Tab-separated table of C-alpha atoms in Angstrom:
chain	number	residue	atom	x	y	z
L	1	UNK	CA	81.157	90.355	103.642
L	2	UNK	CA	78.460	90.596	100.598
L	3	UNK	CA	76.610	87.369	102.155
L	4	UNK	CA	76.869	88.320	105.654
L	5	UNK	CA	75.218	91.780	104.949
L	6	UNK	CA	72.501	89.673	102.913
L	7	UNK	CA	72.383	87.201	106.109
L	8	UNK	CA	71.616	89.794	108.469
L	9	UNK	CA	68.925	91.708	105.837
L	10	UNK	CA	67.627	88.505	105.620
L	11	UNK	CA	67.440	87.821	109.730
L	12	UNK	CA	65.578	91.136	109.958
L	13	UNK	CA	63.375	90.266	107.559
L	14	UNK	CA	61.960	87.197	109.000
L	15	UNK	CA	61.855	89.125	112.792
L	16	UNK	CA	60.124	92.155	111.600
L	17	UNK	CA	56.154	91.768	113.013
L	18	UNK	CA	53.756	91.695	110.068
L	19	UNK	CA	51.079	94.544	110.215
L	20	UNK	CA	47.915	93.104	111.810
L	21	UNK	CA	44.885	91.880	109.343
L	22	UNK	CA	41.439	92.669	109.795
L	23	UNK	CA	39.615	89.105	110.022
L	24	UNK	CA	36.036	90.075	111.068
L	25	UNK	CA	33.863	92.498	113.387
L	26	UNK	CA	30.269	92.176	115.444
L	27	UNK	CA	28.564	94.159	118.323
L	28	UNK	CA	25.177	95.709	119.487
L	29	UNK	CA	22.004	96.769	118.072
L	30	UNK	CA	18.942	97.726	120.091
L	31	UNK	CA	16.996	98.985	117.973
L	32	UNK	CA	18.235	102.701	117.440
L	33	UNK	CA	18.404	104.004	121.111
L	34	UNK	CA	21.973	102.545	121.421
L	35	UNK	CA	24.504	101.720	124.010
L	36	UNK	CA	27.961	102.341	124.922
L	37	UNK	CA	30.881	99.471	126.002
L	38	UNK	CA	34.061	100.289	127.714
L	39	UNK	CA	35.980	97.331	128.953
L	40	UNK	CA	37.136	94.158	126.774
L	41	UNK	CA	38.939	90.962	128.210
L	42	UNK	CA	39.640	87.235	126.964
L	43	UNK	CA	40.430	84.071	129.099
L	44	UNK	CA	41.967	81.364	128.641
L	45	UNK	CA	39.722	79.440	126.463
L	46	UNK	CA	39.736	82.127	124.342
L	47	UNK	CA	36.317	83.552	125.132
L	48	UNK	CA	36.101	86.926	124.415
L	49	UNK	CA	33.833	89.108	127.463
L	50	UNK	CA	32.342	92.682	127.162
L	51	UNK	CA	31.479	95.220	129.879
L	52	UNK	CA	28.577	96.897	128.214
L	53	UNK	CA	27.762	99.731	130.341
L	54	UNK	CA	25.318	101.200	128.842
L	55	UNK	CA	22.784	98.037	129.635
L	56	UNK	CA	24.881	97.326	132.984
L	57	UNK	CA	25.435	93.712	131.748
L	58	UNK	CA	28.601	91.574	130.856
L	59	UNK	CA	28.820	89.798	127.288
L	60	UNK	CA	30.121	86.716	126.762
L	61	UNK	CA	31.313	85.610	123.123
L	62	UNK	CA	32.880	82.471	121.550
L	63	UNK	CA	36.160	83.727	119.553
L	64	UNK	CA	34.091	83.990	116.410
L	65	UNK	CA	31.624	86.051	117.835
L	66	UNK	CA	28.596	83.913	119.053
L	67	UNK	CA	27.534	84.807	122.196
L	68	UNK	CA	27.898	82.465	125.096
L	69	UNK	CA	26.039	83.685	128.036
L	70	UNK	CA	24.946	87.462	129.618
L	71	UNK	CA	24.946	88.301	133.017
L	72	UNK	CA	22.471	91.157	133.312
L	73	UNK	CA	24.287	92.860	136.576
L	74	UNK	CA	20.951	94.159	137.636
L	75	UNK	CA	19.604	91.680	139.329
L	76	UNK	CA	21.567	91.248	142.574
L	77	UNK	CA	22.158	88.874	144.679
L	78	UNK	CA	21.866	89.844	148.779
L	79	UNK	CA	25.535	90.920	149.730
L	80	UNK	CA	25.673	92.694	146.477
L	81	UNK	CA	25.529	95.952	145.482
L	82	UNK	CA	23.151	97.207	142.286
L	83	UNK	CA	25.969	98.034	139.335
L	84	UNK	CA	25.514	101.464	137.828
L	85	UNK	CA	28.284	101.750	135.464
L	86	UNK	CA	30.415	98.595	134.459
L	87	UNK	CA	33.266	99.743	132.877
L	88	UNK	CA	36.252	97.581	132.838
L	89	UNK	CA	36.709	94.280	133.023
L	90	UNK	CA	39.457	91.478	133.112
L	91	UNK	CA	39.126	87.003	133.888
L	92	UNK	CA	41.855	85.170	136.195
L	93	UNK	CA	43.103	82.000	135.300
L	94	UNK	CA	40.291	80.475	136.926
L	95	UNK	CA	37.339	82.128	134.935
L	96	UNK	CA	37.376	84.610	137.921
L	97	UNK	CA	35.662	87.901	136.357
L	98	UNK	CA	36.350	91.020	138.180
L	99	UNK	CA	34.517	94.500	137.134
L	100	UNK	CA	35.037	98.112	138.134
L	101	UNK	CA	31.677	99.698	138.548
L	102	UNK	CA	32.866	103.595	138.024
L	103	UNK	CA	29.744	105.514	139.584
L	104	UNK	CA	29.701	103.128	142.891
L	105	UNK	CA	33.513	103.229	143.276
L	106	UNK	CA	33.413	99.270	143.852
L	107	UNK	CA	34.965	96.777	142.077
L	108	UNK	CA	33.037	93.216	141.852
L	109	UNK	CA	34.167	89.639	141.462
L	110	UNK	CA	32.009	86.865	139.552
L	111	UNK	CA	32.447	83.526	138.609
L	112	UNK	CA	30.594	81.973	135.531
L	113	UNK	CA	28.300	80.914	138.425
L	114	UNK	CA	27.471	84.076	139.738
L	115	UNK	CA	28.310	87.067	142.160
L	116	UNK	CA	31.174	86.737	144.672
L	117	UNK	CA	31.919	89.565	146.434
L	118	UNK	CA	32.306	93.330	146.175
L	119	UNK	CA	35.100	95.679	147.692
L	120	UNK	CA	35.276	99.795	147.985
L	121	UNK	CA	33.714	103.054	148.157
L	122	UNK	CA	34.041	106.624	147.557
L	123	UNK	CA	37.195	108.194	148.995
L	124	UNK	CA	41.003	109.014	148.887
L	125	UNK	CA	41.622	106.089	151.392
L	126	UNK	CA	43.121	102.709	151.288
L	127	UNK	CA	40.254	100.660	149.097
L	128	UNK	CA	38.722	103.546	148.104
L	129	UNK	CA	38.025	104.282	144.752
L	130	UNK	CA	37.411	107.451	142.707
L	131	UNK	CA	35.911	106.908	139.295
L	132	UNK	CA	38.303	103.507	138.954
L	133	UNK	CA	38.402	102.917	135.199
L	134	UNK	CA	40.364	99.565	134.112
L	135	UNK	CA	40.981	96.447	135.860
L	136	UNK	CA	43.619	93.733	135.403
L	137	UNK	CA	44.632	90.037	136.976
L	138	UNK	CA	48.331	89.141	137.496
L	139	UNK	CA	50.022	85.678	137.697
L	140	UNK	CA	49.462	84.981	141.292
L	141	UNK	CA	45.536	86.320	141.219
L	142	UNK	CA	46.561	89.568	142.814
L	143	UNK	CA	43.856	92.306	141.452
L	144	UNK	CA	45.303	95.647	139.972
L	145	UNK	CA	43.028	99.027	139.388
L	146	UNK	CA	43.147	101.918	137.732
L	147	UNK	CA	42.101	104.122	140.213
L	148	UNK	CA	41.614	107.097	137.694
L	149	UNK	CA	40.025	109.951	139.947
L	150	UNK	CA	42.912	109.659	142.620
L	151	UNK	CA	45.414	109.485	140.289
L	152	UNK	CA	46.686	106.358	141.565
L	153	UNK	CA	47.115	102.284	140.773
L	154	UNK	CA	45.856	99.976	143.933
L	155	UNK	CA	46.538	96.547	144.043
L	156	UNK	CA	44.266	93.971	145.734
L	157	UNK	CA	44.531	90.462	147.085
L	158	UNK	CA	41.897	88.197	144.957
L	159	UNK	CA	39.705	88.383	148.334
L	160	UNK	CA	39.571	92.631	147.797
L	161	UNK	CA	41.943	92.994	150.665
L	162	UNK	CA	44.342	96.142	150.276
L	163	UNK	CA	48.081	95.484	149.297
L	164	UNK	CA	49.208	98.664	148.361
L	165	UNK	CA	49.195	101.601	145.695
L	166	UNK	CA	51.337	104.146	144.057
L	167	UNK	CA	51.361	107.262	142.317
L	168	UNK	CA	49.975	110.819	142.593
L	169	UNK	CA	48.508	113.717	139.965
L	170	UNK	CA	52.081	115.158	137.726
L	171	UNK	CA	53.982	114.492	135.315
L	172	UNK	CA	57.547	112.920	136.778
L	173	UNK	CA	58.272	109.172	136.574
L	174	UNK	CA	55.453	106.897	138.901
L	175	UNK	CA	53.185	110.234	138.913
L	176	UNK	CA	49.766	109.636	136.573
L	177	UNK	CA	47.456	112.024	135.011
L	178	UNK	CA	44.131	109.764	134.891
L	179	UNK	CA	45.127	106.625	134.032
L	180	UNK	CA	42.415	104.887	132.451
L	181	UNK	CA	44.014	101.441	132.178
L	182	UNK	CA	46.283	98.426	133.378
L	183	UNK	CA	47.304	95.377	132.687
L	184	UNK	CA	50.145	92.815	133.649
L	185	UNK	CA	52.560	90.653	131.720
L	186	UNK	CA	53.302	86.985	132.878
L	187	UNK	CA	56.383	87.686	134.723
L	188	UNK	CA	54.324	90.297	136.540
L	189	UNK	CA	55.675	93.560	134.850
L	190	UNK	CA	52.753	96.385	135.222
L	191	UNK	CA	51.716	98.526	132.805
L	192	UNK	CA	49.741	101.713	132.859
L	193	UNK	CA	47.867	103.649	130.497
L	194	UNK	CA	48.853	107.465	131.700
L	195	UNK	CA	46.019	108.750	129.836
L	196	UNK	CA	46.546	112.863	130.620
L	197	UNK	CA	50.586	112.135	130.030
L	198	UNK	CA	49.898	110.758	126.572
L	199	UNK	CA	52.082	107.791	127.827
L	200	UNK	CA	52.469	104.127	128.431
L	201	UNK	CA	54.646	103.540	132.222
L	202	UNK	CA	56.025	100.396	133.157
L	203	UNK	CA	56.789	99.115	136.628
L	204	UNK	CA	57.932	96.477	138.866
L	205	UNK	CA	55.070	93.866	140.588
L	206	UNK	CA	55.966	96.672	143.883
L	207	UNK	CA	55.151	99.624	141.731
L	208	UNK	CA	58.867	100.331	141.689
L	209	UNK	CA	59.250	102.804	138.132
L	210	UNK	CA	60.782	100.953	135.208
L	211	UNK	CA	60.540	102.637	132.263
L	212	UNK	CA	57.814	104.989	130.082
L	213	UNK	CA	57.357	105.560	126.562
L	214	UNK	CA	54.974	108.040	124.095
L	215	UNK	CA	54.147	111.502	123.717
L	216	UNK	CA	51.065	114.042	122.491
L	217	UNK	CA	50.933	112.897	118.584
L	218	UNK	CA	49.395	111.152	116.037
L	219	UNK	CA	52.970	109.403	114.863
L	220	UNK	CA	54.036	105.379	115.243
L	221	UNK	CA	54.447	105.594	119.289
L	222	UNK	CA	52.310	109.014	119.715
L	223	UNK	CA	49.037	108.949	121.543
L	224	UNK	CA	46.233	111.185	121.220
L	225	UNK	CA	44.014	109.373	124.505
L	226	UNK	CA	45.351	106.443	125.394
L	227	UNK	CA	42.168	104.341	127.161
L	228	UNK	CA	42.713	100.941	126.868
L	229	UNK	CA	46.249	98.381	127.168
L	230	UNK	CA	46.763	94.883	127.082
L	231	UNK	CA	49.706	92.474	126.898
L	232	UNK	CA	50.399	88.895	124.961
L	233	UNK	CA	52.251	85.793	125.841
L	234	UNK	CA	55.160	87.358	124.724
L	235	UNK	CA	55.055	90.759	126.849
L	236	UNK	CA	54.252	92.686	123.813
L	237	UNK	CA	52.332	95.920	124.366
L	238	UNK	CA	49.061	96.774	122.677
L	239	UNK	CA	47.516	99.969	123.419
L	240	UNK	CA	44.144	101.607	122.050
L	241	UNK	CA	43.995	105.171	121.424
L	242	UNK	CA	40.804	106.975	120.968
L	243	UNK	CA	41.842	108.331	117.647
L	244	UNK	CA	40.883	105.320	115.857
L	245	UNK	CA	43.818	102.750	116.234
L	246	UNK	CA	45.677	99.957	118.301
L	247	UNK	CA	49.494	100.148	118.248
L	248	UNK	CA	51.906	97.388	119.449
L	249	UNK	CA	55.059	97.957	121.158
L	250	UNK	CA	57.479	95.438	122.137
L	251	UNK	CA	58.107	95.197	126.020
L	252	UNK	CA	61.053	97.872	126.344
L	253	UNK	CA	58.855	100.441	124.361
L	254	UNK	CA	59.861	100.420	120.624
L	255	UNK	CA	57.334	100.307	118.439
L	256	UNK	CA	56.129	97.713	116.293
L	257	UNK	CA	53.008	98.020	114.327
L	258	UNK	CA	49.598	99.497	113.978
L	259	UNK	CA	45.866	98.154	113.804
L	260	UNK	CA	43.526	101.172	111.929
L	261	UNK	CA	39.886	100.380	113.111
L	262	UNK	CA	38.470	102.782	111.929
L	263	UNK	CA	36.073	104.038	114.701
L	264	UNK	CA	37.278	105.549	118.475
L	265	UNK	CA	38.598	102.608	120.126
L	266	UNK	CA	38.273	102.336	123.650
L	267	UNK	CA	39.700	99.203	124.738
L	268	UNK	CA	41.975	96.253	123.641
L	269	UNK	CA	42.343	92.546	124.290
L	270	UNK	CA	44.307	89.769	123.545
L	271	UNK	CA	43.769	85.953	123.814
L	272	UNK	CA	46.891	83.531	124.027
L	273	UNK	CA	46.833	82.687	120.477
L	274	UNK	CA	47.748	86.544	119.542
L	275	UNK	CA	44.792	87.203	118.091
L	276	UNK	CA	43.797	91.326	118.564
L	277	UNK	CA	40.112	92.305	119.811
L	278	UNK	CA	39.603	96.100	119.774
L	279	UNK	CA	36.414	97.626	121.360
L	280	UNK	CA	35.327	100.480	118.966
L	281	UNK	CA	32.179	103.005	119.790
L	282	UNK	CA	30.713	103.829	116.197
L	283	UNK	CA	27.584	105.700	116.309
L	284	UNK	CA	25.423	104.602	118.609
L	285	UNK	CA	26.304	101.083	118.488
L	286	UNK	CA	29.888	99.123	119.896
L	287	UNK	CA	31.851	96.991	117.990
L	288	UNK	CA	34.308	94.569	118.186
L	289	UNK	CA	36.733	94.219	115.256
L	290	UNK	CA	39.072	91.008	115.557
L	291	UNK	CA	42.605	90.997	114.029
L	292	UNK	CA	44.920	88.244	113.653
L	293	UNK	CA	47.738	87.139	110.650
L	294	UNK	CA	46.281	86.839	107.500
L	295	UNK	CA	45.100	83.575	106.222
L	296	UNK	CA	44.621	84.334	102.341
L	297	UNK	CA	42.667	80.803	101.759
L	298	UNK	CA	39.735	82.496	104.481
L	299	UNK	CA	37.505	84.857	102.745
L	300	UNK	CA	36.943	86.333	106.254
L	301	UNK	CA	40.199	87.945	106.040
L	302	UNK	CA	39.862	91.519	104.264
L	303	UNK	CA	40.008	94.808	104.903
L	304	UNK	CA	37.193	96.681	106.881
L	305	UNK	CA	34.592	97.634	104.475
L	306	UNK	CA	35.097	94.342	102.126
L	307	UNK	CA	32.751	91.366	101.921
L	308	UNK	CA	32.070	92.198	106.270
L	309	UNK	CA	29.519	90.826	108.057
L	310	UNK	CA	28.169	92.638	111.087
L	311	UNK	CA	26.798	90.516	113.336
L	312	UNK	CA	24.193	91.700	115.456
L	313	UNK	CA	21.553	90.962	118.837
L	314	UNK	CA	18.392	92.151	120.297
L	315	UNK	CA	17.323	91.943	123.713
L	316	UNK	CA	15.342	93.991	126.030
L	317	UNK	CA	16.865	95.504	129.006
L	318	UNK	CA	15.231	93.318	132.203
L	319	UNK	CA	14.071	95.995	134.693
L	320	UNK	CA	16.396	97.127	137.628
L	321	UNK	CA	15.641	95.616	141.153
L	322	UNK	CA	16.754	97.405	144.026
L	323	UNK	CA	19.124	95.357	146.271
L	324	UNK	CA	17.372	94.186	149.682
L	325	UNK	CA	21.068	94.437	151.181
L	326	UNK	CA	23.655	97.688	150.153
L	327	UNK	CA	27.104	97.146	150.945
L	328	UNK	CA	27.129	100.860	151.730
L	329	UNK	CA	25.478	104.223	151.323
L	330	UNK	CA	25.673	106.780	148.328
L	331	UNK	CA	28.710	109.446	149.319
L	332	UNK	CA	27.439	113.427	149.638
L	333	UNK	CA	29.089	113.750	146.786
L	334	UNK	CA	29.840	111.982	143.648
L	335	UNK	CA	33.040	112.223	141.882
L	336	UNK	CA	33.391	113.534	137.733
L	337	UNK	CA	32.035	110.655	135.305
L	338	UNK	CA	34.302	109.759	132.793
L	339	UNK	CA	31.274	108.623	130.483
L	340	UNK	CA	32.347	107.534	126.694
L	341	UNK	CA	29.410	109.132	124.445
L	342	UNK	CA	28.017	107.997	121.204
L	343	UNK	CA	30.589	109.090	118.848
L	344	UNK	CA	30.831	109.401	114.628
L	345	UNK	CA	30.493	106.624	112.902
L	346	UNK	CA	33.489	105.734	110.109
L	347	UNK	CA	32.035	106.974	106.370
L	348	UNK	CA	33.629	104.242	105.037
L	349	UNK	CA	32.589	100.775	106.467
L	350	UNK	CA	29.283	99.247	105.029
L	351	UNK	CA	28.446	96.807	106.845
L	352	UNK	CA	25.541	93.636	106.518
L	353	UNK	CA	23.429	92.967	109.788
L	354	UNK	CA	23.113	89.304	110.684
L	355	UNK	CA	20.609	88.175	114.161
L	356	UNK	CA	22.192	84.832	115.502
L	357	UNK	CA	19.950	83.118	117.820
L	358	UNK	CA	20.306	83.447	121.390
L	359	UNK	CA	19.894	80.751	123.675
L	360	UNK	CA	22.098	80.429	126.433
L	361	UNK	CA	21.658	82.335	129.801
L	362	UNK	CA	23.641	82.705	132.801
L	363	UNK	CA	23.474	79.836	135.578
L	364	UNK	CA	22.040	81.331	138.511
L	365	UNK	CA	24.253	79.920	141.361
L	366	UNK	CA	25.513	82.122	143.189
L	367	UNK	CA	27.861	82.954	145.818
L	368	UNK	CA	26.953	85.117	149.265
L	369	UNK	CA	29.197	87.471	150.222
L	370	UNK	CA	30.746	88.548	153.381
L	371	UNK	CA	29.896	91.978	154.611
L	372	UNK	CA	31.539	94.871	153.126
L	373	UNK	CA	33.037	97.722	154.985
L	374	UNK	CA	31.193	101.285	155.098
L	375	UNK	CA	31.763	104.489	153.813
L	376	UNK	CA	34.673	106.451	155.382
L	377	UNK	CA	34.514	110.208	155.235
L	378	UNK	CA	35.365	111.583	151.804
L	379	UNK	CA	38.101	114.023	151.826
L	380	UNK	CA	38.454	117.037	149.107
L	381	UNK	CA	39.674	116.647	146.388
L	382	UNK	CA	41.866	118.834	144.387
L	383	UNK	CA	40.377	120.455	141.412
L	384	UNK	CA	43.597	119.996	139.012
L	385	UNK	CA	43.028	116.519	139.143
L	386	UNK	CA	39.954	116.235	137.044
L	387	UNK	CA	41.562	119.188	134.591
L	388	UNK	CA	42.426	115.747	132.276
L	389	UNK	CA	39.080	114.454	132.941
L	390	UNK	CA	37.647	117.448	131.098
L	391	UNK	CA	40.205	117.702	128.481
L	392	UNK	CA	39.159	113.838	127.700
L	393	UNK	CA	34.909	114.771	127.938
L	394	UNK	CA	36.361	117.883	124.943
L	395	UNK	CA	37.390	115.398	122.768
L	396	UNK	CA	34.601	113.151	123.354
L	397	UNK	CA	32.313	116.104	122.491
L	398	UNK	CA	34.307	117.207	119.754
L	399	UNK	CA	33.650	113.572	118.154
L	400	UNK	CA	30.044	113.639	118.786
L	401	UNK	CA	29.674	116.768	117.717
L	402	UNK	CA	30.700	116.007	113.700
L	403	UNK	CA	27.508	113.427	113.619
């Protein structure tokens, strides 16, 4: 009995998940005015992109944090509409990169070669979008959004044709409270970052409910405001909480460990090796802190704060050109932003700023696209909807307030 007890300690031992390690960080520098980032997403190849929003421009790194390419979404393409706010962001199998543009309530497909097409508006409707927040890609290409305004999750064919959508503003099982975020596992499991719930919800590929997990806290499998979730090869959960942290949960819920980053974290990423990319807002600058297991032969690997190198770029914001062709008009009316402002930095991470030369640009192929439908009329909205909208934009403040 003695060595079967020691068996099974033993057993647990080698299944428990080791705490993620801190392996190194860069991000953005321009100079002092700043800029904000909202979305993070990885492909296959383990490239690592960036939604910065504040310079309406996608990011694209290597895994060790030289940049690739930048697609400055300003300069459009005719079929495409000018991006205002791109906010999140997610890559298909096939280096497809879709965006949610928050302020034109459109989401926008790219491929390294250029624009694509564009889908939605402002409205309550079927492909209509209200302040849409997160983005994510399933198995077959089918295009999920976090339609965070209407309360609501709408999934797309790959083309931006309507499939369906679920959910409504409350608190019982399938109903959301702004969710900010969604991603999907490989067998097609969905999962949703109830942001107003302080919860993570799980459902079926037809939005049938499956299961939810998390409450109000700052406890292993609490959440303060959950913004950003992601899943690995294995269906483990990683979600990012604004309250300066990344927890993992396995796929039924339980929890498993924590990253600390040390700054508000607004998004989360992971490529198929496991390896952990969390999108912090520190000051006026965003960063991207990469964790992975611990290799104690790589000086890289230590704790924020030690021996870390901050890698850094400048570049000047190319001027905005107004599109020749709009997809559609601006609404009457424009819904709440859910804007992410400069918030404190950590007092404890010292950093060293490095300027890597940058070279590449993107290829300027493009695609045309099709026409796009117009605006339908815009119906009212309730007011309790946005009452999580505000509570978020209090904390925000709150943070920004102690610099």
């Amino acid at each position: 009995m003695l060595c079967l007890l020691l068996f099974l300690v033993l057993v647990q031992g080698v299944a428990a998940e080791a705490p993620c390690t801190f392996v190194k960080m860069w991000g953005s520098y321009d100079g002092g005015s700043g800029t904000t980032s909202n979305g993070i997403a990885t492909d296959a190849s383990d490239k690592v992109y960036v939604a910065e929003t504040g310079n309406n421009r996608i990011l694209v790194f290597s895994s060790d944090g030289s940049i690739l390419s930048r697609w400055n979404l300003n300069w459009t393409e005719p079929g495409q509409l000018d991006v205002a706010s791109p906010y999140g962001i997610a890559v298909d199998s096939s280096h497809n990169v879709y965006i949610t543009d928050r302020e034109n309530n459109t989401v926008q497909k790219y491929t390294p070669r250029g624009f694509v097409t564009t889908w939605g508006n402002e409205g309550t409707g079927e492909g209509q979008f209200s302040s849409p927040a997160g983005v994510a890609v399933d198995p077959s290409g089918n295009v999920y959004v976090a339609d965070t305004g209407n309360n609501r999750i709408q999934k797309f064919h790959s083309t931006g044709t309507f499939l369906m959508a679920w959910g409504s503003y409350g608190t019982p099982d399938g109903s959301f409270n702004a969710p900010m975020d969604v991603t999907v596992d490989s067998s097609g499991h969905v999962y949703i970052a109830d942001t107003g719930n302080k919860r993570i919800q799980k459902f079926s590929p037809d939005g049938t409910f499956l299961a939810k997990w998390g409450s109000e806290g700052t406890g292993e499998g609490q959440f303060s405001t959950p913004t950003g979730i992601a899943v690995d090869s294995k269906g483990n959960v990683y979600v990012a909480d604004l309250t300066s942290r990344v927890q993992e949960f396995n796929p039924a819920g339980e929890f498993l460990t924590t990253c600390d980053t040390g700054a508000t974290t607004n998004d989360v990423a992971v490529d198929p090796s496991g390896t952990i990319y969390a999108l912090w807002q520190s000051g006026p600058h965003w960063k991207i802190g990469k964790y992975g297991t611990r290799d104690p032969t790589s000086p890289s690997a230590s704790a924020p704060g030690v021996h870390t190198t901050f890698s850094v770029f400048v570049e000047q914001t190319k001027p905005r050109v107004t599109p020749t062709t709009s997809l559609m008009t601006a609404p009457p009316t424009s819904p709440a932003t859910i804007a992410t402002p400069t918030m404190t930095p950590p007092t404890t991470t010292r950093v060293t700023i490095v300027s890597p030369t940058l070279s590449p640009t993107m290829d300027s192929d493009t695609k045309i696209a099709e026409p796009g439908e117009q605006p339908a009329e815009q119906g009212r909205k309730p007011e309790e909807q946005w009452n999580i909208l505000d509570r978020v934009m209090a904390v925000l403040g709150k943070l920004v307030g102690r610099k």
